[in-house]
Amino acid sequence: MPIEGAEIVKAASLLGAGLAMGLGAIGPGIGEGLVGAKACEAIGRNPGEAGLLTRTMLVGQAVSESTGIYSLVVALLLLFVV
Amino acid sequence: MEDLGVIHQLIVPLFGYEMTFNLEVIAWTWIVIIGLLIFGYLAKRNRSIVPGNLQNLGELFINQFYELTEDALDRRLARKYAPLICALFMFLLFCNFLGVFPHLGEPTSDLNTTLSMGIMGFVIAHYVGIREKGIKAYIKGYFEPIFFMMPLNVIGELSKVISISFRLFGNIMGGDIIVLVVSYLTFSLILPPFLIGFFFIFIGAIQAFVFTMLTLVYIAVQVK
């Protein structure tokens, strides 16, 4: 069974989607873990400010998550558009 | 699985160009707007010292976001821009919760909605900056550390719009697709309601809050 060019392109785009998602998830994972750990330390030291700290933590995590979201968008483009 | 990534579009030719309307997204956005109007009317109808259920909910939204705005900006600006921030949050929250209902989806899973919200926040932030600091101080802000940092500052401002809108869009659309794929794999048994609870309710609320907070922070950065 001969392999045509379009199939190679499809296989490459699927492989690229998997690589983009897998590698792109490393950074946000580490970053969100660090933010959560520091927020836990801060809440342990100063429990009265827990509300403010949780709010700031969520915003910081969502910002550090954005690179992971970009890789998700790239992976979806590779899956459905290419 | 066949309806994954399918968008119903109305394409209208106009003077040689093609205008594209995403009909479903427009309908969902109008549902959200009408729902918000009804909520506002019902919450305002029987006002009393001891608030009823809906009035309590409305007061909760307004108090929380007024305090947040007052923390980020000062008191005078907070009176002016707290309604905007509160309305933005309520709109995005209702948008993200709309996907829970059958046959409906989130307007925010279309890039057009989130990008227009992001551009709106960008324009408002710069308008407030020019108005509060004056045009001279505003332009001087771009040449801040050294004068040849100007292109980097401009690119930084523009990339804020891209990052804020793609973050909301990617989260909501990614949640949609994960729920659809897992429902297909498990024949819609057991797992999908929990996934819907996580992705639509929890992530939707967090992302609406984050979008609102970031818009507020962008305004605050321009004012300072």
PDB file of C-alpha atoms in Angstrom:
ATOM      1  CA  MET A   1       0.000   0.000   0.000  1.00  0.00           C
ATOM      2  CA  PRO A   2       1.722   3.210  -1.103  1.00  0.00           C
ATOM      3  CA  ILE A   3       1.733   6.122   1.314  1.00  0.00           C
ATOM      4  CA  GLU A   4       0.645   9.385  -0.249  1.00  0.00           C
ATOM      5  CA  GLY A   5       1.800  12.897   0.571  1.00  0.00           C
ATOM      6  CA  ALA A   6      -1.483  13.942   2.163  1.00  0.00           C
ATOM      7  CA  GLU A   7      -1.310  11.064   4.599  1.00  0.00           C
ATOM      8  CA  ILE A   8       2.207  12.028   5.620  1.00  0.00           C
ATOM      9  CA  VAL A   9       1.007  15.587   6.209  1.00  0.00           C
ATOM     10  CA  LYS A  10      -1.914  14.307   8.303  1.00  0.00           C
ATOM     11  CA  ALA A  11       0.363  12.053  10.338  1.00  0.00           C
ATOM     12  CA  ALA A  12       2.831  14.891  10.876  1.00  0.00           C
ATOM     13  CA  SER A  13       0.061  17.242  12.020  1.00  0.00           C
ATOM     14  CA  LEU A  14      -1.270  14.653  14.491  1.00  0.00           C
ATOM     15  CA  LEU A  15       2.243  14.064  15.815  1.00  0.00           C
ATOM     16  CA  GLY A  16       2.803  17.806  16.053  1.00  0.00           C
ATOM     17  CA  ALA A  17      -0.442  18.269  17.963  1.00  0.00           C
ATOM     18  CA  GLY A  18       0.577  15.650  20.508  1.00  0.00           C
ATOM     19  CA  LEU A  19       4.059  17.128  20.880  1.00  0.00           C
ATOM     20  CA  ALA A  20       2.719  20.691  21.198  1.00  0.00           C
ATOM     21  CA  MET A  21       0.260  19.714  23.919  1.00  0.00           C
ATOM     22  CA  GLY A  22       2.661  17.507  25.834  1.00  0.00           C
ATOM     23  CA  LEU A  23       5.652  19.843  25.794  1.00  0.00           C
ATOM     24  CA  GLY A  24       3.509  22.931  26.244  1.00  0.00           C
ATOM     25  CA  ALA A  25       1.924  21.539  29.406  1.00  0.00           C
ATOM     26  CA  ILE A  26       5.272  21.264  31.235  1.00  0.00           C
ATOM     27  CA  GLY A  27       5.803  24.977  31.807  1.00  0.00           C
ATOM     28  CA  PRO A  28       2.330  25.861  33.132  1.00  0.00           C
ATOM     29  CA  GLY A  29       2.412  22.777  35.379  1.00  0.00           C
ATOM     30  CA  ILE A  30       5.632  23.852  37.048  1.00  0.00           C
ATOM     31  CA  GLY A  31       4.550  27.495  37.210  1.00  0.00           C
ATOM     32  CA  GLU A  32       1.128  26.834  38.719  1.00  0.00           C
ATOM     33  CA  GLY A  33       2.644  24.443  41.238  1.00  0.00           C
ATOM     34  CA  LEU A  34       5.122  27.091  42.351  1.00  0.00           C
ATOM     35  CA  VAL A  35       2.371  29.709  42.662  1.00  0.00           C
ATOM     36  CA  GLY A  36       0.178  27.340  44.677  1.00  0.00           C
ATOM     37  CA  ALA A  37       3.051  26.361  46.976  1.00  0.00           C
ATOM     38  CA  LYS A  38       3.984  29.954  47.707  1.00  0.00           C
ATOM     39  CA  ALA A  39       0.324  30.865  48.315  1.00  0.00           C
ATOM     40  CA  CYS A  40       0.021  27.980  50.789  1.00  0.00           C
ATOM     41  CA  GLU A  41       3.122  29.207  52.630  1.00  0.00           C
ATOM     42  CA  ALA A  42       1.754  32.737  52.754  1.00  0.00           C
ATOM     43  CA  ILE A  43      -1.661  31.596  54.020  1.00  0.00           C
ATOM     44  CA  GLY A  44       0.040  29.494  56.690  1.00  0.00           C
ATOM     45  CA  ARG A  45       2.007  32.511  57.847  1.00  0.00           C
ATOM     46  CA  ASN A  46      -0.930  34.942  57.680  1.00  0.00           C
ATOM     47  CA  PRO A  47      -4.312  33.152  57.741  1.00  0.00           C
ATOM     48  CA  GLY A  48      -6.272  36.401  58.067  1.00  0.00           C
ATOM     49  CA  GLU A  49      -5.487  37.400  54.494  1.00  0.00           C
ATOM     50  CA  ALA A  50      -6.602  34.071  53.005  1.00  0.00           C
ATOM     51  CA  GLY A  51      -9.275  35.633  50.766  1.00  0.00           C
ATOM     52  CA  LEU A  52      -6.940  38.173  49.180  1.00  0.00           C
ATOM     53  CA  LEU A  53      -4.193  35.581  48.781  1.00  0.00           C
ATOM     54  CA  THR A  54      -6.506  33.067  47.127  1.00  0.00           C
ATOM     55  CA  ARG A  55      -7.752  35.728  44.715  1.00  0.00           C
ATOM     56  CA  THR A  56      -4.235  36.791  43.806  1.00  0.00           C
ATOM     57  CA  MET A  57      -3.171  33.158  43.493  1.00  0.00           C
ATOM     58  CA  LEU A  58      -5.983  32.376  41.065  1.00  0.00           C
ATOM     59  CA  VAL A  59      -5.141  35.358  38.868  1.00  0.00           C
ATOM     60  CA  GLY A  60      -1.447  34.489  38.894  1.00  0.00           C
ATOM     61  CA  GLN A  61      -2.141  30.865  38.046  1.00  0.00           C
ATOM     62  CA  ALA A  62      -4.445  31.835  35.210  1.00  0.00           C
ATOM     63  CA  VAL A  63      -1.786  34.147  33.791  1.00  0.00           C
ATOM     64  CA  SER A  64       0.928  31.507  33.990  1.00  0.00           C
ATOM     65  CA  GLU A  65      -1.493  29.052  32.412  1.00  0.00           C
ATOM     66  CA  SER A  66      -1.762  31.077  29.227  1.00  0.00           C
ATOM     67  CA  THR A  67       1.215  29.444  27.467  1.00  0.00           C
ATOM     68  CA  GLY A  68      -0.448  26.074  27.991  1.00  0.00           C
ATOM     69  CA  ILE A  69      -3.632  27.477  26.487  1.00  0.00           C
ATOM     70  CA  TYR A  70      -1.686  28.724  23.465  1.00  0.00           C
ATOM     71  CA  SER A  71      -0.294  25.238  22.934  1.00  0.00           C
ATOM     72  CA  LEU A  72      -3.835  23.867  23.236  1.00  0.00           C
ATOM     73  CA  VAL A  73      -5.026  26.271  20.550  1.00  0.00           C
ATOM     74  CA  VAL A  74      -2.088  25.284  18.320  1.00  0.00           C
ATOM     75  CA  ALA A  75      -2.847  21.601  18.894  1.00  0.00           C
ATOM     76  CA  LEU A  76      -6.522  22.115  18.025  1.00  0.00           C
ATOM     77  CA  LEU A  77      -5.551  23.990  14.862  1.00  0.00           C
ATOM     78  CA  LEU A  78      -3.225  21.147  13.876  1.00  0.00           C
ATOM     79  CA  LEU A  79      -5.920  18.555  14.588  1.00  0.00           C
ATOM     80  CA  PHE A  80      -8.887  20.160  12.885  1.00  0.00           C
ATOM     81  CA  VAL A  81      -7.623  22.695  10.380  1.00  0.00           C
ATOM     82  CA  VAL A  82      -4.561  21.096   8.766  1.00  0.00           C
TER      83      VAL A  82
ATOM     84  CA  MET B   1     -18.187  13.309  16.981  1.00  0.00           C
ATOM     85  CA  GLU B   2     -19.326  14.630  13.627  1.00  0.00           C
ATOM     86  CA  ASP B   3     -20.382  17.982  15.028  1.00  0.00           C
ATOM     87  CA  LEU B   4     -16.889  18.688  16.379  1.00  0.00           C
ATOM     88  CA  GLY B   5     -15.678  21.982  15.013  1.00  0.00           C
ATOM     89  CA  VAL B   6     -18.753  22.578  12.841  1.00  0.00           C
ATOM     90  CA  ILE B   7     -19.925  26.207  12.818  1.00  0.00           C
ATOM     91  CA  HIS B   8     -23.183  27.286  11.187  1.00  0.00           C
ATOM     92  CA  GLN B   9     -22.431  30.413   9.213  1.00  0.00           C
ATOM     93  CA  LEU B  10     -24.482  32.851   7.209  1.00  0.00           C
ATOM     94  CA  ILE B  11     -22.376  34.357   4.434  1.00  0.00           C
ATOM     95  CA  VAL B  12     -23.725  37.565   2.939  1.00  0.00           C
ATOM     96  CA  PRO B  13     -22.006  38.983  -0.160  1.00  0.00           C
ATOM     97  CA  LEU B  14     -21.687  42.760   0.073  1.00  0.00           C
ATOM     98  CA  PHE B  15     -19.939  44.907  -2.552  1.00  0.00           C
ATOM     99  CA  GLY B  16     -17.570  42.107  -3.497  1.00  0.00           C
ATOM    100  CA  TYR B  17     -16.721  41.251   0.099  1.00  0.00           C
ATOM    101  CA  GLU B  18     -18.209  38.420   2.104  1.00  0.00           C
ATOM    102  CA  MET B  19     -19.688  39.139   5.518  1.00  0.00           C
ATOM    103  CA  THR B  20     -19.813  36.070   7.737  1.00  0.00           C
ATOM    104  CA  PHE B  21     -22.276  35.743  10.601  1.00  0.00           C
ATOM    105  CA  ASN B  22     -22.040  32.927  13.144  1.00  0.00           C
ATOM    106  CA  LEU B  23     -25.771  32.599  13.715  1.00  0.00           C
ATOM    107  CA  GLU B  24     -25.649  30.304  16.736  1.00  0.00           C
ATOM    108  CA  VAL B  25     -23.208  32.543  18.581  1.00  0.00           C
ATOM    109  CA  ILE B  26     -25.376  35.592  17.913  1.00  0.00           C
ATOM    110  CA  ALA B  27     -28.457  33.771  19.214  1.00  0.00           C
ATOM    111  CA  TRP B  28     -26.650  32.611  22.359  1.00  0.00           C
ATOM    112  CA  THR B  29     -25.302  36.087  23.026  1.00  0.00           C
ATOM    113  CA  TRP B  30     -28.813  37.506  22.775  1.00  0.00           C
ATOM    114  CA  ILE B  31     -30.047  34.823  25.180  1.00  0.00           C
ATOM    115  CA  VAL B  32     -27.371  35.922  27.652  1.00  0.00           C
ATOM    116  CA  ILE B  33     -28.245  39.595  27.224  1.00  0.00           C
ATOM    117  CA  ILE B  34     -31.969  39.028  27.677  1.00  0.00           C
ATOM    118  CA  GLY B  35     -31.313  36.800  30.692  1.00  0.00           C
ATOM    119  CA  LEU B  36     -29.191  39.528  32.260  1.00  0.00           C
ATOM    120  CA  LEU B  37     -31.877  42.145  31.590  1.00  0.00           C
ATOM    121  CA  ILE B  38     -34.532  39.951  33.192  1.00  0.00           C
ATOM    122  CA  PHE B  39     -32.238  39.307  36.152  1.00  0.00           C
ATOM    123  CA  GLY B  40     -31.640  43.028  36.599  1.00  0.00           C
ATOM    124  CA  TYR B  41     -35.340  43.816  36.379  1.00  0.00           C
ATOM    125  CA  LEU B  42     -36.345  41.104  38.869  1.00  0.00           C
ATOM    126  CA  ALA B  43     -33.551  41.999  41.291  1.00  0.00           C
ATOM    127  CA  LYS B  44     -34.576  45.667  41.237  1.00  0.00           C
ATOM    128  CA  ARG B  45     -38.347  45.188  41.384  1.00  0.00           C
ATOM    129  CA  ASN B  46     -39.134  44.711  45.072  1.00  0.00           C
ATOM    130  CA  ARG B  47     -36.410  46.744  46.708  1.00  0.00           C
ATOM    131  CA  SER B  48     -36.452  46.682  50.496  1.00  0.00           C
ATOM    132  CA  ILE B  49     -34.177  47.074  53.501  1.00  0.00           C
ATOM    133  CA  VAL B  50     -34.298  43.323  54.064  1.00  0.00           C
ATOM    134  CA  PRO B  51     -33.317  42.062  50.600  1.00  0.00           C
ATOM    135  CA  GLY B  52     -35.007  39.156  48.906  1.00  0.00           C
ATOM    136  CA  ASN B  53     -33.184  36.352  47.142  1.00  0.00           C
ATOM    137  CA  LEU B  54     -32.480  38.027  43.814  1.00  0.00           C
ATOM    138  CA  GLN B  55     -31.747  41.400  45.372  1.00  0.00           C
ATOM    139  CA  ASN B  56     -29.247  39.672  47.647  1.00  0.00           C
ATOM    140  CA  LEU B  57     -27.502  38.128  44.641  1.00  0.00           C
ATOM    141  CA  GLY B  58     -27.355  41.442  42.831  1.00  0.00           C
ATOM    142  CA  GLU B  59     -25.993  43.216  45.895  1.00  0.00           C
ATOM    143  CA  LEU B  60     -23.374  40.491  46.258  1.00  0.00           C
ATOM    144  CA  PHE B  61     -22.091  41.043  42.712  1.00  0.00           C
ATOM    145  CA  ILE B  62     -22.079  44.815  43.025  1.00  0.00           C
ATOM    146  CA  ASN B  63     -20.475  44.964  46.492  1.00  0.00           C
ATOM    147  CA  GLN B  64     -17.717  42.510  45.629  1.00  0.00           C
ATOM    148  CA  PHE B  65     -16.745  44.197  42.397  1.00  0.00           C
ATOM    149  CA  TYR B  66     -17.038  47.693  43.802  1.00  0.00           C
ATOM    150  CA  GLU B  67     -14.551  46.742  46.531  1.00  0.00           C
ATOM    151  CA  LEU B  68     -12.222  45.120  44.014  1.00  0.00           C
ATOM    152  CA  THR B  69     -12.303  48.199  41.800  1.00  0.00           C
ATOM    153  CA  GLU B  70     -11.711  50.458  44.779  1.00  0.00           C
ATOM    154  CA  ASP B  71      -8.663  48.408  45.761  1.00  0.00           C
ATOM    155  CA  ALA B  72      -7.182  48.620  42.263  1.00  0.00           C
ATOM    156  CA  LEU B  73      -8.145  52.206  41.342  1.00  0.00           C
ATOM    157  CA  ASP B  74      -8.970  55.014  43.744  1.00  0.00           C
ATOM    158  CA  ARG B  75     -12.380  55.983  45.082  1.00  0.00           C
ATOM    159  CA  ARG B  76     -13.258  58.568  42.431  1.00  0.00           C
ATOM    160  CA  LEU B  77     -12.417  56.294  39.507  1.00  0.00           C
ATOM    161  CA  ALA B  78     -14.069  53.323  41.202  1.00  0.00           C
ATOM    162  CA  ARG B  79     -17.429  55.084  41.231  1.00  0.00           C
ATOM    163  CA  LYS B  80     -17.063  55.566  37.491  1.00  0.00           C
ATOM    164  CA  TYR B  81     -15.707  52.202  36.357  1.00  0.00           C
ATOM    165  CA  ALA B  82     -17.110  49.706  38.884  1.00  0.00           C
ATOM    166  CA  PRO B  83     -20.366  49.303  36.856  1.00  0.00           C
ATOM    167  CA  LEU B  84     -18.315  48.410  33.779  1.00  0.00           C
ATOM    168  CA  ILE B  85     -16.268  45.819  35.655  1.00  0.00           C
ATOM    169  CA  CYS B  86     -19.354  44.332  37.315  1.00  0.00           C
ATOM    170  CA  ALA B  87     -21.269  44.153  34.030  1.00  0.00           C
ATOM    171  CA  LEU B  88     -18.303  42.555  32.255  1.00  0.00           C
ATOM    172  CA  PHE B  89     -18.031  39.864  34.924  1.00  0.00           C
ATOM    173  CA  MET B  90     -21.759  39.112  34.933  1.00  0.00           C
ATOM    174  CA  PHE B  91     -21.870  38.916  31.136  1.00  0.00           C
ATOM    175  CA  LEU B  92     -18.900  36.549  30.947  1.00  0.00           C
ATOM    176  CA  LEU B  93     -20.200  34.430  33.828  1.00  0.00           C
ATOM    177  CA  PHE B  94     -23.611  33.976  32.207  1.00  0.00           C
ATOM    178  CA  CYS B  95     -21.897  33.264  28.887  1.00  0.00           C
ATOM    179  CA  ASN B  96     -19.762  30.526  30.406  1.00  0.00           C
ATOM    180  CA  PHE B  97     -22.691  29.000  32.298  1.00  0.00           C
ATOM    181  CA  LEU B  98     -24.875  28.866  29.193  1.00  0.00           C
ATOM    182  CA  GLY B  99     -23.104  25.723  27.975  1.00  0.00           C
ATOM    183  CA  VAL B 100     -24.644  23.737  30.840  1.00  0.00           C
ATOM    184  CA  PHE B 101     -28.047  23.806  29.151  1.00  0.00           C
ATOM    185  CA  PRO B 102     -28.723  21.260  26.401  1.00  0.00           C
ATOM    186  CA  HIS B 103     -28.637  22.481  22.786  1.00  0.00           C
ATOM    187  CA  LEU B 104     -26.919  25.690  23.856  1.00  0.00           C
ATOM    188  CA  GLY B 105     -23.243  26.565  23.915  1.00  0.00           C
ATOM    189  CA  GLU B 106     -21.005  29.279  25.231  1.00  0.00           C
ATOM    190  CA  PRO B 107     -20.689  32.430  23.133  1.00  0.00           C
ATOM    191  CA  THR B 108     -17.157  32.625  24.557  1.00  0.00           C
ATOM    192  CA  SER B 109     -16.148  29.442  22.723  1.00  0.00           C
ATOM    193  CA  ASP B 110     -16.071  31.634  19.593  1.00  0.00           C
ATOM    194  CA  LEU B 111     -12.971  33.773  19.220  1.00  0.00           C
ATOM    195  CA  ASN B 112     -15.026  36.727  17.945  1.00  0.00           C
ATOM    196  CA  THR B 113     -16.743  37.256  21.310  1.00  0.00           C
ATOM    197  CA  THR B 114     -13.599  37.085  23.420  1.00  0.00           C
ATOM    198  CA  LEU B 115     -11.546  39.157  20.997  1.00  0.00           C
ATOM    199  CA  SER B 116     -14.170  41.904  20.951  1.00  0.00           C
ATOM    200  CA  MET B 117     -14.239  41.892  24.762  1.00  0.00           C
ATOM    201  CA  GLY B 118     -10.442  42.079  24.836  1.00  0.00           C
ATOM    202  CA  ILE B 119     -10.334  44.960  22.348  1.00  0.00           C
ATOM    203  CA  MET B 120     -13.015  46.740  24.365  1.00  0.00           C
ATOM    204  CA  GLY B 121     -10.917  46.446  27.522  1.00  0.00           C
ATOM    205  CA  PHE B 122      -7.819  47.641  25.641  1.00  0.00           C
ATOM    206  CA  VAL B 123      -9.565  50.706  24.228  1.00  0.00           C
ATOM    207  CA  ILE B 124     -11.128  51.582  27.582  1.00  0.00           C
ATOM    208  CA  ALA B 125      -7.793  51.191  29.413  1.00  0.00           C
ATOM    209  CA  HIS B 126      -6.020  53.546  27.013  1.00  0.00           C
ATOM    210  CA  TYR B 127      -8.912  56.018  27.030  1.00  0.00           C
ATOM    211  CA  VAL B 128      -8.782  56.155  30.813  1.00  0.00           C
ATOM    212  CA  GLY B 129      -5.000  56.515  30.685  1.00  0.00           C
ATOM    213  CA  ILE B 130      -5.131  59.457  28.284  1.00  0.00           C
ATOM    214  CA  ARG B 131      -7.938  61.077  30.205  1.00  0.00           C
ATOM    215  CA  GLU B 132      -6.375  60.767  33.651  1.00  0.00           C
ATOM    216  CA  LYS B 133      -2.719  61.464  32.883  1.00  0.00           C
ATOM    217  CA  GLY B 134      -3.004  63.749  29.872  1.00  0.00           C
ATOM    218  CA  ILE B 135      -1.766  62.978  26.374  1.00  0.00           C
ATOM    219  CA  LYS B 136       1.812  64.107  27.051  1.00  0.00           C
ATOM    220  CA  ALA B 137       2.374  61.875  30.069  1.00  0.00           C
ATOM    221  CA  TYR B 138       0.624  59.033  28.244  1.00  0.00           C
ATOM    222  CA  ILE B 139       2.994  59.188  25.276  1.00  0.00           C
ATOM    223  CA  LYS B 140       5.944  59.654  27.600  1.00  0.00           C
ATOM    224  CA  GLY B 141       4.982  56.364  29.269  1.00  0.00           C
ATOM    225  CA  TYR B 142       6.004  54.493  26.133  1.00  0.00           C
ATOM    226  CA  PHE B 143       9.544  55.861  26.246  1.00  0.00           C
ATOM    227  CA  GLU B 144       9.822  54.919  29.904  1.00  0.00           C
ATOM    228  CA  PRO B 145      13.202  53.363  30.722  1.00  0.00           C
ATOM    229  CA  ILE B 146      15.088  54.486  27.592  1.00  0.00           C
ATOM    230  CA  PHE B 147      13.672  55.920  24.374  1.00  0.00           C
ATOM    231  CA  PHE B 148      14.512  52.943  22.153  1.00  0.00           C
ATOM    232  CA  MET B 149      12.320  50.660  24.306  1.00  0.00           C
ATOM    233  CA  MET B 150       9.310  52.161  22.493  1.00  0.00           C
ATOM    234  CA  PRO B 151       8.669  49.296  19.992  1.00  0.00           C
ATOM    235  CA  LEU B 152       8.852  46.725  22.780  1.00  0.00           C
ATOM    236  CA  ASN B 153       6.341  48.685  24.856  1.00  0.00           C
ATOM    237  CA  VAL B 154       3.940  48.957  21.905  1.00  0.00           C
ATOM    238  CA  ILE B 155       4.218  45.238  21.182  1.00  0.00           C
ATOM    239  CA  GLY B 156       3.697  44.514  24.871  1.00  0.00           C
ATOM    240  CA  GLU B 157       0.483  46.536  24.908  1.00  0.00           C
ATOM    241  CA  LEU B 158      -0.830  44.817  21.769  1.00  0.00           C
ATOM    242  CA  SER B 159       0.052  41.337  23.012  1.00  0.00           C
ATOM    243  CA  LYS B 160      -2.108  41.938  26.092  1.00  0.00           C
ATOM    244  CA  VAL B 161      -5.208  41.845  23.858  1.00  0.00           C
ATOM    245  CA  ILE B 162      -4.105  38.612  22.202  1.00  0.00           C
ATOM    246  CA  SER B 163      -3.218  36.874  25.453  1.00  0.00           C
ATOM    247  CA  ILE B 164      -6.359  37.890  27.367  1.00  0.00           C
ATOM    248  CA  SER B 165      -8.757  36.862  24.604  1.00  0.00           C
ATOM    249  CA  PHE B 166      -6.999  33.631  23.627  1.00  0.00           C
ATOM    250  CA  ARG B 167      -6.867  32.583  27.290  1.00  0.00           C
ATOM    251  CA  LEU B 168     -10.634  32.735  27.724  1.00  0.00           C
ATOM    252  CA  PHE B 169     -11.318  31.270  24.283  1.00  0.00           C
ATOM    253  CA  GLY B 170      -8.847  28.405  24.725  1.00  0.00           C
ATOM    254  CA  ASN B 171     -10.112  27.467  28.164  1.00  0.00           C
ATOM    255  CA  ILE B 172     -13.776  27.395  27.198  1.00  0.00           C
ATOM    256  CA  MET B 173     -13.311  25.752  23.811  1.00  0.00           C
ATOM    257  CA  GLY B 174     -10.837  23.211  25.233  1.00  0.00           C
ATOM    258  CA  GLY B 175     -13.363  22.314  27.919  1.00  0.00           C
ATOM    259  CA  ASP B 176     -16.067  21.913  25.270  1.00  0.00           C
ATOM    260  CA  ILE B 177     -13.941  19.566  23.201  1.00  0.00           C
ATOM    261  CA  ILE B 178     -12.766  17.494  26.171  1.00  0.00           C
ATOM    262  CA  VAL B 179     -16.369  17.037  27.357  1.00  0.00           C
ATOM    263  CA  LEU B 180     -17.458  16.041  23.848  1.00  0.00           C
ATOM    264  CA  VAL B 181     -14.619  13.545  23.327  1.00  0.00           C
ATOM    265  CA  VAL B 182     -14.977  11.924  26.756  1.00  0.00           C
ATOM    266  CA  SER B 183     -18.771  11.687  26.304  1.00  0.00           C
ATOM    267  CA  TYR B 184     -18.161   9.926  23.006  1.00  0.00           C
ATOM    268  CA  LEU B 185     -15.633   7.510  24.527  1.00  0.00           C
ATOM    269  CA  THR B 186     -17.782   6.575  27.546  1.00  0.00           C
ATOM    270  CA  PHE B 187     -21.098   6.469  25.601  1.00  0.00           C
ATOM    271  CA  SER B 188     -22.309   9.387  27.793  1.00  0.00           C
ATOM    272  CA  LEU B 189     -22.353   7.247  30.954  1.00  0.00           C
ATOM    273  CA  ILE B 190     -21.438   8.426  34.492  1.00  0.00           C
ATOM    274  CA  LEU B 191     -18.516  10.733  33.709  1.00  0.00           C
ATOM    275  CA  PRO B 192     -19.900  13.657  31.611  1.00  0.00           C
ATOM    276  CA  PRO B 193     -21.949  15.423  34.331  1.00  0.00           C
ATOM    277  CA  PHE B 194     -18.892  15.713  36.574  1.00  0.00           C
ATOM    278  CA  LEU B 195     -16.780  16.934  33.683  1.00  0.00           C
ATOM    279  CA  ILE B 196     -19.459  19.491  32.813  1.00  0.00           C
ATOM    280  CA  GLY B 197     -19.527  20.591  36.438  1.00  0.00           C
ATOM    281  CA  PHE B 198     -15.767  21.035  36.435  1.00  0.00           C
ATOM    282  CA  PHE B 199     -15.183  22.567  33.025  1.00  0.00           C
ATOM    283  CA  PHE B 200     -18.288  24.715  32.593  1.00  0.00           C
ATOM    284  CA  ILE B 201     -19.068  25.797  36.157  1.00  0.00           C
ATOM    285  CA  PHE B 202     -15.674  25.887  37.915  1.00  0.00           C
ATOM    286  CA  ILE B 203     -13.344  26.809  35.044  1.00  0.00           C
ATOM    287  CA  GLY B 204     -16.000  29.110  33.575  1.00  0.00           C
ATOM    288  CA  ALA B 205     -16.342  31.075  36.818  1.00  0.00           C
ATOM    289  CA  ILE B 206     -12.561  31.257  37.339  1.00  0.00           C
ATOM    290  CA  GLN B 207     -11.893  32.399  33.785  1.00  0.00           C
ATOM    291  CA  ALA B 208     -14.652  35.020  33.874  1.00  0.00           C
ATOM    292  CA  PHE B 209     -13.128  36.352  37.114  1.00  0.00           C
ATOM    293  CA  VAL B 210      -9.618  36.295  35.667  1.00  0.00           C
ATOM    294  CA  PHE B 211     -10.705  38.135  32.514  1.00  0.00           C
ATOM    295  CA  THR B 212     -12.397  40.809  34.615  1.00  0.00           C
ATOM    296  CA  MET B 213      -9.444  41.149  36.989  1.00  0.00           C
ATOM    297  CA  LEU B 214      -6.989  41.452  34.109  1.00  0.00           C
ATOM    298  CA  THR B 215      -9.082  44.138  32.429  1.00  0.00           C
ATOM    299  CA  LEU B 216      -9.127  45.975  35.774  1.00  0.00           C
ATOM    300  CA  VAL B 217      -5.363  45.560  36.163  1.00  0.00           C
ATOM    301  CA  TYR B 218      -4.756  46.900  32.643  1.00  0.00           C
ATOM    302  CA  ILE B 219      -6.854  49.968  33.488  1.00  0.00           C
ATOM    303  CA  ALA B 220      -4.971  50.396  36.777  1.00  0.00           C
ATOM    304  CA  VAL B 221      -1.587  50.127  35.015  1.00  0.00           C
ATOM    305  CA  GLN B 222      -2.580  52.881  32.598  1.00  0.00           C
ATOM    306  CA  VAL B 223      -3.802  55.178  35.372  1.00  0.00           C
ATOM    307  CA  LYS B 224      -0.769  54.867  37.670  1.00  0.00           C
TER     308      LYS B 224
END
